[in-house]
Short mmCIF file of C-alpha atoms in Angstrom, two decimals:
data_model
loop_
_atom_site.label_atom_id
_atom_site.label_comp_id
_atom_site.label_asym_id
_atom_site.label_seq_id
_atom_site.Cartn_x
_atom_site.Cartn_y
_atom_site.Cartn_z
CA UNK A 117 71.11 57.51 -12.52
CA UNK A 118 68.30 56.94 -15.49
CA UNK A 119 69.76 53.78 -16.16
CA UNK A 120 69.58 52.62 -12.14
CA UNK A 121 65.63 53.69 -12.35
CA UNK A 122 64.79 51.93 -15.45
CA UNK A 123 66.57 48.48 -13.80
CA UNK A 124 64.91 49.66 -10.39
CA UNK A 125 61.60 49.35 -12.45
CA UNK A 126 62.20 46.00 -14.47
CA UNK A 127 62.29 44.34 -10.95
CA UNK A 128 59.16 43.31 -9.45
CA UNK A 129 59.99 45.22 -6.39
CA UNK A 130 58.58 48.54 -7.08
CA UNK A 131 55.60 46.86 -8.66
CA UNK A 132 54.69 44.45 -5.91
CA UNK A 133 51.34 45.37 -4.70
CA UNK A 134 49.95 44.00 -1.38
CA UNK A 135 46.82 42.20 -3.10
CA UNK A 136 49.68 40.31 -5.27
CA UNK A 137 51.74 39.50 -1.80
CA UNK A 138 48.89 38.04 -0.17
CA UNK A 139 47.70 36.04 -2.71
CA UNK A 140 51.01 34.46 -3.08
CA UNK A 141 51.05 33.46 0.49
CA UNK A 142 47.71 31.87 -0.22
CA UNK A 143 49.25 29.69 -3.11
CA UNK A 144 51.79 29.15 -0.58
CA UNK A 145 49.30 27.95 2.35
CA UNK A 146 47.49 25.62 -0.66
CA UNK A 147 51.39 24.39 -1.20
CA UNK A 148 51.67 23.97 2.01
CA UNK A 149 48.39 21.73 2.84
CA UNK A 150 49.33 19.81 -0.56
CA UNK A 151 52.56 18.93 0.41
CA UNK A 152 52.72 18.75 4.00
CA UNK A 153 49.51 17.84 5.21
CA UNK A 154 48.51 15.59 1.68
CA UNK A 155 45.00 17.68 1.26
CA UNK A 156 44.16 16.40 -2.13
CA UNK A 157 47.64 17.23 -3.51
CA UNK A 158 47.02 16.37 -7.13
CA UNK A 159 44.78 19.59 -7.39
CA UNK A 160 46.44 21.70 -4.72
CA UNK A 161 49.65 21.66 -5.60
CA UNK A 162 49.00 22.86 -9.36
CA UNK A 163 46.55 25.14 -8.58
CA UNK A 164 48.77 27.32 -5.53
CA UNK A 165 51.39 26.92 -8.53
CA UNK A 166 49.13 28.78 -10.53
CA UNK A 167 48.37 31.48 -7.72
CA UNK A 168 52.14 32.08 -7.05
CA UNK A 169 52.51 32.29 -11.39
CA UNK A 170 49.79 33.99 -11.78
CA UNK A 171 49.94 37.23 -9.27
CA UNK A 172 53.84 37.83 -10.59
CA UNK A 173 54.20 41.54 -11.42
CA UNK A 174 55.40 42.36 -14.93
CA UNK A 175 54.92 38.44 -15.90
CA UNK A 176 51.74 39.16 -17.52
CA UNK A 177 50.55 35.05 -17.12
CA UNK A 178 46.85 35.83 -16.59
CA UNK A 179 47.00 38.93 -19.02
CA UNK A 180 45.60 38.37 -22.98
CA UNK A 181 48.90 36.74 -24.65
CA UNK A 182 50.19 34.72 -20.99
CA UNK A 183 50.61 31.34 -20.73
CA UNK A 184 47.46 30.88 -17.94
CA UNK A 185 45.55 33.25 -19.67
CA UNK A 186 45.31 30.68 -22.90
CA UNK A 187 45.49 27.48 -20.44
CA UNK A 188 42.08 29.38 -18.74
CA UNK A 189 40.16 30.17 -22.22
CA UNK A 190 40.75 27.07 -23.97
CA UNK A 191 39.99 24.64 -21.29
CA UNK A 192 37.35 26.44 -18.76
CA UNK A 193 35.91 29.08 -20.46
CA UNK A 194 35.21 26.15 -22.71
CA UNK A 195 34.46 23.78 -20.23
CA UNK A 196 36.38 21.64 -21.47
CA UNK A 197 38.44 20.53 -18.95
CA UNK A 198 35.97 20.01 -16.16
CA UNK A 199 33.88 17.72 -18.73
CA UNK A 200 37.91 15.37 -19.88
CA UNK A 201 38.11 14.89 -15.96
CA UNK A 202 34.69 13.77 -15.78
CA UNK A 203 35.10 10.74 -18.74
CA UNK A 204 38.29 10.02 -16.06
CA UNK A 205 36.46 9.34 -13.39
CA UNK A 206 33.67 7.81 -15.39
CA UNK A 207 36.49 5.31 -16.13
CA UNK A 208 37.54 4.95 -13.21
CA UNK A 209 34.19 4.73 -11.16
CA UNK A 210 32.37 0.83 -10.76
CA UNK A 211 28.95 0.85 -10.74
CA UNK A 212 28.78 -2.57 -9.66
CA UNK A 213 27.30 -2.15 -5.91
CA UNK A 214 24.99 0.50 -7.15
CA UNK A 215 23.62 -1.78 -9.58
CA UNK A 216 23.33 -4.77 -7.16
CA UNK A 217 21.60 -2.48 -4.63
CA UNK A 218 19.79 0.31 -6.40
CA UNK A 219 17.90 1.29 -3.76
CA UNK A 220 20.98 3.57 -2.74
CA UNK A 221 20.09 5.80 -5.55
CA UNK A 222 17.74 7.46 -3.09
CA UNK A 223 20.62 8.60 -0.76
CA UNK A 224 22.60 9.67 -3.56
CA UNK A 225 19.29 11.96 -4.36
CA UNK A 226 18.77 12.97 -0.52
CA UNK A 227 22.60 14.60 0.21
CA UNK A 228 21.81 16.38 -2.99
CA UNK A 229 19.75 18.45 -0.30
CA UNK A 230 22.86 20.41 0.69
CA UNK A 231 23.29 21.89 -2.27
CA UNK A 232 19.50 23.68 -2.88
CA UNK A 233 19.70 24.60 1.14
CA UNK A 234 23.21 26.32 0.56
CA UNK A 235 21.35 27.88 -2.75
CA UNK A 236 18.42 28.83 -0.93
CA UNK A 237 21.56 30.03 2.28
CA UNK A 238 23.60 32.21 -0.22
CA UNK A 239 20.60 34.23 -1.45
CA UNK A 240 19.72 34.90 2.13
CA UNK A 241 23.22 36.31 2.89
CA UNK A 242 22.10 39.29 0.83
CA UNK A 243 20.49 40.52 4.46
CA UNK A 244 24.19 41.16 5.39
CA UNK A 245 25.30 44.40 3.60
CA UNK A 246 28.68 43.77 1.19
CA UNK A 247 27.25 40.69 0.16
CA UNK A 248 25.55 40.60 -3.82
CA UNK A 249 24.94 37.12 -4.96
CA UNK A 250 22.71 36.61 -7.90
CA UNK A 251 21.18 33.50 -8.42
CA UNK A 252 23.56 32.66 -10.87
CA UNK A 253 25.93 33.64 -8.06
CA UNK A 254 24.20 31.24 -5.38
CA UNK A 255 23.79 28.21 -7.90
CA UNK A 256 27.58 27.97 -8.80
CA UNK A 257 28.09 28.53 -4.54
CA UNK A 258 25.58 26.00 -3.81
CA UNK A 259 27.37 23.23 -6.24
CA UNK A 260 30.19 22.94 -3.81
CA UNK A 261 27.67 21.25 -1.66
CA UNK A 262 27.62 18.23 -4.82
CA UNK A 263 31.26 17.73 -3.19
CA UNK A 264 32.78 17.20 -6.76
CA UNK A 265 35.13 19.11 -7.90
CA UNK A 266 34.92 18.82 -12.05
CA UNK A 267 31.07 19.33 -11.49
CA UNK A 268 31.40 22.37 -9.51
CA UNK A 269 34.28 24.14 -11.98
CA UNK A 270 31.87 23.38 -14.68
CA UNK A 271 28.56 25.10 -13.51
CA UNK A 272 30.49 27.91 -12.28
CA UNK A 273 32.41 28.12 -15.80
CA UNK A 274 28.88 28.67 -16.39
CA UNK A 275 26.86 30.56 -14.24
CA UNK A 276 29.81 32.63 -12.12
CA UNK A 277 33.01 32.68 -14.20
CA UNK A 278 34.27 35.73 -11.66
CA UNK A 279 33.56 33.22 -8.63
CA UNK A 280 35.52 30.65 -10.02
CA UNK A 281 38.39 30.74 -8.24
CA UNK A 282 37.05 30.99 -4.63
CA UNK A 283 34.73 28.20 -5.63
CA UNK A 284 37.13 25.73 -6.73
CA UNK A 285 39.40 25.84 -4.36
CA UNK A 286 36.51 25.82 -1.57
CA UNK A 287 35.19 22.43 -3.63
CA UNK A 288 38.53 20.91 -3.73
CA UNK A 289 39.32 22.14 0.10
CA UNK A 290 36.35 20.41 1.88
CA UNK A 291 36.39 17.61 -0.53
CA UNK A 292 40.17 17.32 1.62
CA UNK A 293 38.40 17.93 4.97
CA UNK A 294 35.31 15.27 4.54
CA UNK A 295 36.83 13.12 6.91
CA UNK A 296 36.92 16.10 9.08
CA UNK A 297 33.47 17.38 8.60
CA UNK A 298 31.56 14.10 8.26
CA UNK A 299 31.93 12.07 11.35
CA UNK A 300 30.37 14.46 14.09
CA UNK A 301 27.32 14.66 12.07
CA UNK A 302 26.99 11.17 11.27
CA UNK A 303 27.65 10.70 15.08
CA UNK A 304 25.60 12.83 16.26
CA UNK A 305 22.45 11.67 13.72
CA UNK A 306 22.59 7.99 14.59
CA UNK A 307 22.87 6.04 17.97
CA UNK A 308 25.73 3.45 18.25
CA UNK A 309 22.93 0.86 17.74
CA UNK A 310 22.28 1.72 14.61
CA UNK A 311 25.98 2.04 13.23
CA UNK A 312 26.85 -1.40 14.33
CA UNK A 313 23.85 -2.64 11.73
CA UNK A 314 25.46 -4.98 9.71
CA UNK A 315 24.53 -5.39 5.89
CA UNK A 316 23.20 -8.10 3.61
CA UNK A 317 25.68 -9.35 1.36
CA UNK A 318 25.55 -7.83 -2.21
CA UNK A 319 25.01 -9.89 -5.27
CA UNK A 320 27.37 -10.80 -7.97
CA UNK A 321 26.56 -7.73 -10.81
CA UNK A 322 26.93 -9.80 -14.58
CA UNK A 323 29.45 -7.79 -17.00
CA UNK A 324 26.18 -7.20 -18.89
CA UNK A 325 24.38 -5.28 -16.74
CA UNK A 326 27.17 -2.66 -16.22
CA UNK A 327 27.60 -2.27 -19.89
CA UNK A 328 23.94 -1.68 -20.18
CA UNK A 329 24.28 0.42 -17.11
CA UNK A 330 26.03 3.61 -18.44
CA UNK A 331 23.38 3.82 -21.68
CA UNK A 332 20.14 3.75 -19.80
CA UNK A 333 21.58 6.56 -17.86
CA UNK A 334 22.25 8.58 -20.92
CA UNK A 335 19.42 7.55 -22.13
CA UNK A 336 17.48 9.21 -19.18
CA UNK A 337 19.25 12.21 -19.25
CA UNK A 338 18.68 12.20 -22.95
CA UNK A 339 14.76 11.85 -22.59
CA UNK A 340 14.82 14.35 -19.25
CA UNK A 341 17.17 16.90 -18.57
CA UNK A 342 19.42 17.48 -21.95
CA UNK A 343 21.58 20.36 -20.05
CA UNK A 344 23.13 17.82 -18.10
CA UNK A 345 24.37 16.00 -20.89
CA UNK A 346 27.78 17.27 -21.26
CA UNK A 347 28.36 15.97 -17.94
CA UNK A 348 26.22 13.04 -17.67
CA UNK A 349 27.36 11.65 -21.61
CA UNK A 350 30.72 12.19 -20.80
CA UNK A 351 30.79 10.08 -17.56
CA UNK A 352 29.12 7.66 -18.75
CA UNK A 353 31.44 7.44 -22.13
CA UNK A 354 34.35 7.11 -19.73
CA UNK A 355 31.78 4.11 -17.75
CA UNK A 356 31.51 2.89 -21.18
CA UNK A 357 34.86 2.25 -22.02
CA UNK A 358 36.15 0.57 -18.93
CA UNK A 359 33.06 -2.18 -18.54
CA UNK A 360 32.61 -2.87 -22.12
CA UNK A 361 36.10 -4.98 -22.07
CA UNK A 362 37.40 -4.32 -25.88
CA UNK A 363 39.01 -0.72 -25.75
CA UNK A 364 41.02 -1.21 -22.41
CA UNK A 365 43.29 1.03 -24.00
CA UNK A 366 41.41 3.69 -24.42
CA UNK A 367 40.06 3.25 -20.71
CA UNK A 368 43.29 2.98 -19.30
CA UNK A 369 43.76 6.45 -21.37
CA UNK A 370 41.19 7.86 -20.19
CA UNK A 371 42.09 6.83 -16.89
CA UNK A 372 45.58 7.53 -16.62
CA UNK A 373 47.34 9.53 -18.89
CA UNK A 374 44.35 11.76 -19.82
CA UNK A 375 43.10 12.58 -16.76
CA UNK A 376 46.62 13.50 -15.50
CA UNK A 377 47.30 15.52 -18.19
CA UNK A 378 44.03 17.49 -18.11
CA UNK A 379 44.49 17.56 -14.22
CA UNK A 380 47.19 19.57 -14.32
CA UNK A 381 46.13 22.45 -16.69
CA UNK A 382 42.97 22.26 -15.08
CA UNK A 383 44.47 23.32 -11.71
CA UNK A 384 46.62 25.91 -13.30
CA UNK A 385 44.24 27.57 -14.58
CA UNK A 386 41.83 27.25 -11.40
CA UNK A 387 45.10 29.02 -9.76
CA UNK A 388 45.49 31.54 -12.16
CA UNK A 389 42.12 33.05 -11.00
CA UNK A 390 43.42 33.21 -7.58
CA UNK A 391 44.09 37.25 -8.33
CA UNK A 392 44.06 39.32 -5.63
CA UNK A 393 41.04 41.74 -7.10
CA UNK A 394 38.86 38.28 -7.22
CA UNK A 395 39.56 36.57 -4.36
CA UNK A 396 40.19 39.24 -1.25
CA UNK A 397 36.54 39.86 -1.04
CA UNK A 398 33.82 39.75 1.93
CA UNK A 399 32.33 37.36 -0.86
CA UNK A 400 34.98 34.74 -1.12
CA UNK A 401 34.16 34.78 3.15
CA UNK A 402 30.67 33.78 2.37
CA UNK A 403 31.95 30.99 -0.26
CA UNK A 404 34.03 29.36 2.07
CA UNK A 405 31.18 29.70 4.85
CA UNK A 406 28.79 28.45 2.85
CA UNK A 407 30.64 25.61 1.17
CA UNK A 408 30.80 24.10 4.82
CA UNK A 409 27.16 24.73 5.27
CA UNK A 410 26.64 22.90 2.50
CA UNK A 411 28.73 19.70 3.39
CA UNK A 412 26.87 19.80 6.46
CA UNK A 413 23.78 19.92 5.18
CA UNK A 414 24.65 17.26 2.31
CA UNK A 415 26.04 14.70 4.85
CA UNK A 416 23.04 14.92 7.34
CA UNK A 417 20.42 14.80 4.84
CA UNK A 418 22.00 11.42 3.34
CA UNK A 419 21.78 10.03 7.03
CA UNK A 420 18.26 10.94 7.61
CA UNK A 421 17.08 9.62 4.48
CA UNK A 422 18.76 6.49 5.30
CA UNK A 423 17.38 6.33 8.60
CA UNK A 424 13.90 6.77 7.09
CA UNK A 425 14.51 3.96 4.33
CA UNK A 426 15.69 1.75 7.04
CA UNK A 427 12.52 2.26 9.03
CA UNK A 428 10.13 0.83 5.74
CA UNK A 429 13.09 -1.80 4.18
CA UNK A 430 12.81 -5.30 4.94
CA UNK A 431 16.82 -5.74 5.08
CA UNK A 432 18.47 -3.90 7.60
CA UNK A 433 20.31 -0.54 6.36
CA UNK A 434 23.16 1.05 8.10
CA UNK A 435 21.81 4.61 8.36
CA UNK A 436 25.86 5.97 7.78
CA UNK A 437 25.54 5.07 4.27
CA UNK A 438 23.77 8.23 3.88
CA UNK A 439 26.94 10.12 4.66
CA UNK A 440 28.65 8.42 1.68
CA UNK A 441 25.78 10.11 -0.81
CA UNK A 442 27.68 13.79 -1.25
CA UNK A 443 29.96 12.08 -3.60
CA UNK A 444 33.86 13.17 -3.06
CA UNK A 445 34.47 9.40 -4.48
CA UNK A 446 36.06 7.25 -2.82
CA UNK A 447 36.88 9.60 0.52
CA UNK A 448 33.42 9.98 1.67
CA UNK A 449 32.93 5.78 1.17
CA UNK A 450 36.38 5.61 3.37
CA UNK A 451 34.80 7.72 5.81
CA UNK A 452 31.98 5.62 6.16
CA UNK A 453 33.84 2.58 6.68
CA UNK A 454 35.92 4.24 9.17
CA UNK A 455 32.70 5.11 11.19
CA UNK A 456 31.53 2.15 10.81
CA UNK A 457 34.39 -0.01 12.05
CA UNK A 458 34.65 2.22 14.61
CA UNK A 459 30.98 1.41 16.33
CA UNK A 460 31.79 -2.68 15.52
CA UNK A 461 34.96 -3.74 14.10
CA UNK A 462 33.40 -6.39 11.83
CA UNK A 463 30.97 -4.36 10.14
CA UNK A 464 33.11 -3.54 6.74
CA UNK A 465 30.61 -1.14 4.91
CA UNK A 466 33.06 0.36 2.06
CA UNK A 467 31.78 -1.94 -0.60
CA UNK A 468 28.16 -0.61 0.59
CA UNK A 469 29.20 2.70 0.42
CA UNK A 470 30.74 2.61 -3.04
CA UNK A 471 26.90 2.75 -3.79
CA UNK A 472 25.26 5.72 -2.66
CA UNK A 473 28.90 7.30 -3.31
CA UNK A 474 28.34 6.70 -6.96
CA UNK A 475 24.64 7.60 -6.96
CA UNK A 476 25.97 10.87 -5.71
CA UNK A 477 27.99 11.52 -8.26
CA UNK A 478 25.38 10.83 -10.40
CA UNK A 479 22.95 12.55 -8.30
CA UNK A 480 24.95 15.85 -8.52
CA UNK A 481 25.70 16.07 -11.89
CA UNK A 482 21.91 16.15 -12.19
CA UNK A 483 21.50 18.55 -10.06
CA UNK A 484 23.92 20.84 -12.02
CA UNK A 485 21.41 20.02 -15.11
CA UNK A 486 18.72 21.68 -13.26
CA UNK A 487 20.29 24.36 -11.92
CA UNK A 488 21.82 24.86 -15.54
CA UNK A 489 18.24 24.49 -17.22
CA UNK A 490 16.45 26.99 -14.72
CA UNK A 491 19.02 29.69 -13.77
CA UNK A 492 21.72 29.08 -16.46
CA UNK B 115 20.77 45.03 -2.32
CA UNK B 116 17.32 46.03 -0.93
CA UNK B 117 14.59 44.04 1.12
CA UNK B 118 12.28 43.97 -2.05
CA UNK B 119 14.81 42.18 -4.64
CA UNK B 120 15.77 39.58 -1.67
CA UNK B 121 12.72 38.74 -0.69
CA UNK B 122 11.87 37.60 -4.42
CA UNK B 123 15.17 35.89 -4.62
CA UNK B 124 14.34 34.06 -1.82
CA UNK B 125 10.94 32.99 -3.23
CA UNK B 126 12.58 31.82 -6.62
CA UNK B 127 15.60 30.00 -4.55
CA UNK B 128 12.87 28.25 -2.45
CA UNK B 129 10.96 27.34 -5.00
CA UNK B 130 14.37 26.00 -6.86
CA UNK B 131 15.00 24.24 -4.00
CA UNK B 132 11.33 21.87 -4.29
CA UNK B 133 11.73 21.83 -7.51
CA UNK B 134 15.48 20.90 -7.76
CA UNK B 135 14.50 18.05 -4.75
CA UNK B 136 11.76 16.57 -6.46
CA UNK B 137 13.44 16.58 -9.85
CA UNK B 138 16.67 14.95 -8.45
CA UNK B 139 14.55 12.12 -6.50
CA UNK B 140 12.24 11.11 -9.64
CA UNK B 141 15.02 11.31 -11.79
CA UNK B 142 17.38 9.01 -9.47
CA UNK B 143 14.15 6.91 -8.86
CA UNK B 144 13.18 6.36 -12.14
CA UNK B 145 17.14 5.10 -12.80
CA UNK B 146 16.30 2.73 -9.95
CA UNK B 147 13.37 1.77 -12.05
CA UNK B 148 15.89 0.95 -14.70
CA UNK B 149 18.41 -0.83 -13.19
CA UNK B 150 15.56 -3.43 -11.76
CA UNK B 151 14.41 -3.61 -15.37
CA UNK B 152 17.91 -4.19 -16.66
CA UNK B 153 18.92 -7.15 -14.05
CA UNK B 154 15.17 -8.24 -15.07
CA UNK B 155 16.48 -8.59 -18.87
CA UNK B 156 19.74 -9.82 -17.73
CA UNK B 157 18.14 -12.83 -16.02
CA UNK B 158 15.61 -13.34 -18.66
CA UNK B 159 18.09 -13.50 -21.31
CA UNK B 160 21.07 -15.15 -19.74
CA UNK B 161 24.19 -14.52 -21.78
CA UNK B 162 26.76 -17.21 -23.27
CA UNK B 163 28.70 -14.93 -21.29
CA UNK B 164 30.80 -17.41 -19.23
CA UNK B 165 30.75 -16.25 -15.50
CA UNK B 166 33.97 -16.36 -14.16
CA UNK B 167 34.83 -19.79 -14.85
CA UNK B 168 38.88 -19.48 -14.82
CA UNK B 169 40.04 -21.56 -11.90
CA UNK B 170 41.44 -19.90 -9.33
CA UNK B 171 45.37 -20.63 -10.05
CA UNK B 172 46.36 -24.06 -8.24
CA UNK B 173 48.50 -23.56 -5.72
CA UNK B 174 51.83 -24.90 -7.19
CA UNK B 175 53.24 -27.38 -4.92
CA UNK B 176 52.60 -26.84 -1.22
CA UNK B 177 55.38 -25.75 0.95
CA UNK B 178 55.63 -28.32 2.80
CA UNK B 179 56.97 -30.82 0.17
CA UNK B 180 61.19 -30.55 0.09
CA UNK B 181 62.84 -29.54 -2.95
CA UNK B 182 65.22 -33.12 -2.66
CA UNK B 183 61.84 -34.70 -2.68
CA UNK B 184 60.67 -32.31 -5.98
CA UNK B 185 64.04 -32.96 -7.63
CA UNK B 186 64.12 -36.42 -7.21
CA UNK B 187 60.49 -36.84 -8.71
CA UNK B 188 62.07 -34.44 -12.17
CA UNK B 189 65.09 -36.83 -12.61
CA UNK B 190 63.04 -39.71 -12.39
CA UNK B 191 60.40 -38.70 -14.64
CA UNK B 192 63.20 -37.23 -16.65
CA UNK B 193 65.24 -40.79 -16.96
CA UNK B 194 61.59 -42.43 -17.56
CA UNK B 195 61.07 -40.41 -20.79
CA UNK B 196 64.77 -40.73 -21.88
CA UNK B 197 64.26 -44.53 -21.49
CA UNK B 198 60.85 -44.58 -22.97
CA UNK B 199 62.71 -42.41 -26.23
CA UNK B 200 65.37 -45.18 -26.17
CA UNK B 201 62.77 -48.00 -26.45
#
């Protein structure tokens, strides 16, 4: 009879607690929108791996010595990993329509509003009792309004390691849903006149100017904001390597293999946070909530701000290039062009977009610099 | 968390907010400053950079021509250059 109990006890069934159960059905709903319904499946499927891996009873993954608990520490805790994925998409990103069109910097700058209303939002939320953000708390929230993923795993490394989970997988959620979100706002914000405005052709960008390119902005954030460095260098590094023409292995690296690599630890150890004791909280409610706010708010500040350049440029601009300024590269540009096709079918506005979708990025990393320099 | 601690949160998180704003738009315009300044350079000091001067590939023999027509052409050139060798 001893011996039945002690093999009754080295299965997980007496052991199973309900946090553990639901939290393994949410790794299975993330597995499920991965695979079934394609929401950003490179992150989602690793990371509701990690959630089923990591809430196993007895397995010990997330516990000092387990395989997630190492994967976390040496590549979050770090920030590490965040910072590897951001030299990918440095790589990978072309500044050449932001360059021929700098203008678009401003929008990038203007859906950066999102994220210091959804700050501003999840301090407020302290009103409704169960809710305790700091404003280390509310900065990491707020970053999900940025709409990048590496950016927003990186502050909150930061500022709210115990939010981390909730946040990421909010970031990488909405980032899924932007064509979802976006279009009623842009709709509602701009009259079909205005979305069938056509735009001037852009100008051919020399391969000297986008070499150039990626050190004056490091230069800048050298001279003016230092704590966004880490992010800022290492995109631009990545930028770097791809337009300078003579390591196109390393770029291709960098762009391939690396980011892959990284991309899949990265979202293992985002899931391995999914615990039951971090994420079944009123709080993770109000991340979620306000991580739509903050889309919302991103989005429709990008297409005022375009409406109001448009009212004082000499070339026409297509106020739903504002949309494109939350960066979620290249699904917020896609959206755009979507929208935009939609209104008049010969209006193709992606290669537009690319710019104020790049400026975002940009725009958001500083952003994280600030909120790192004054709260961090 | 009482009235009194919110409240000054939600002074510092406004004033984060015009701060973060105005921070974010002079930094992104100043980079606008820069890019016009590099494209100024870029034009002033044009590069020996060669602008994409590889011709766009020929199209190789339009479709319309018949392959008797191409083969006949290679066995004539082809007996041309054998004679020529002979000579």
């Amino acid at each position: 009879m001893e011996k039945f109990e002690i093999l009754w006890n080295s299965t997980s069934l007496p052991h199973f607690q309900s946090g553990q159960v639901i939290m393994m059905v949410v790794g299975l709903v993330l597995l499920y929108l991965a695979i079934v319904k394609k929401f950003e499946p490179l992150l989602l499927v690793p990371i509701g791996f990690g959630a089923l891996l990591t809430n196993i009873p007895l397995a010990g993954f997330s516990e000092a010595g387990g395989l997630l608990y190492y994967i976390y520490h040496i590549g979050i805790d770090t920030g590490v990993f965040p910072l590897l994925i951001f030299m990918g998409v440095g790589a990978m990103t072309d500044f050449g329509a932001l360059i021929a069109n700098p203008r678009m910097l401003l929008l990038g700058a203007a859906a950066q509003f999102g994220i210091f209303a959804t700050l501003f939002g999840a301090i407020a939320l302290n009103w409704v009792p169960g809710f305790e953000f700091t404003l280390k708390d509310a900065s990491a929230i707020a970053i999900i309004g940025g709409a990048d993923g590496p950016t927003a795993i990186f502050l909150a490394s930061r500022l709210a390691p115990e939010l981390l989970g909730a946040i990421a997988v909010a970031a990488y959620s909405y980032m899924a849903l932007v064509p979802i979100i976006q279009p009623p706002i842009m709709k509602a914000l701009t009259s079909p006149e205005e979305r069938k405005i056509e735009m001037a052709q852009l100008r051919h960008v020399s391969s000297r100017e986008k070499i150039v390119f990626p050190l004056a902005v490091l230069l800048m954030t050298i001279l003016f904001l230092p704590a966004a460095t880490p992010l800022v260098g290492m995109f631009c590094f990545g930028n770097l390597m791809k337009e300078c023409g003579v390591v196109d292995r390393l770029s291709k690296t960098a762009q391939n293999e690396l980011i892959n690599t990284v991309t899949i630890f990265l979202g293992l150890a985002v899931g391995s946070k999914l615990s039951a004791d971090k994420f079944l909280t009123v709080e993770t409610l109000g991340i979620l909530g306000l991580g739509a706010v903050a889309f919302g708010i991103g989005t429709a500040a990008g297409v005022l701000m375009a409406k109001l350049m448009g009212k004082f440029s000499k070339e026409p601009i297509n106020p739903l290039l504002g949309a494109a300024g939350v960066s979620a590269v290249p699904m917020a540009a896609r959206v755009v062009n979507k929208v935009g096709l939609e209104a008049n079918p010969h209006n193709f506005l992606l290669m537009h977009a690319m710019g104020p979708n790049v400026a975002g990025v940009l725009g958001s990393a500083v952003a994280a610099g600030i909120l790192l320099a004054l709260v961090g | 968390m009482n009235t009194q601690t919110v409240s000054s949160l939600l002074m510092e998180a406004g004033s984060l907010m015009l701060i973060g704003m105005l921070f974010v738009f002079t930094f992104l315009g100043l980079l606008i400053v820069g890019v016009r300044l590099i494209t100024i350079c870029c034009n002033a000091f044009p590069s020996a950079e060669v602008e994409s001067t590889i011709p766009a590939p020929r199209a190789s023999a339009s479709p319309n021509v018949d392959n008797k027509v191409v083969a006949a052409i290679t066995a004539a050139i082809h007996t041309h250059r054998q004679n020529n060798k002979n000579n």
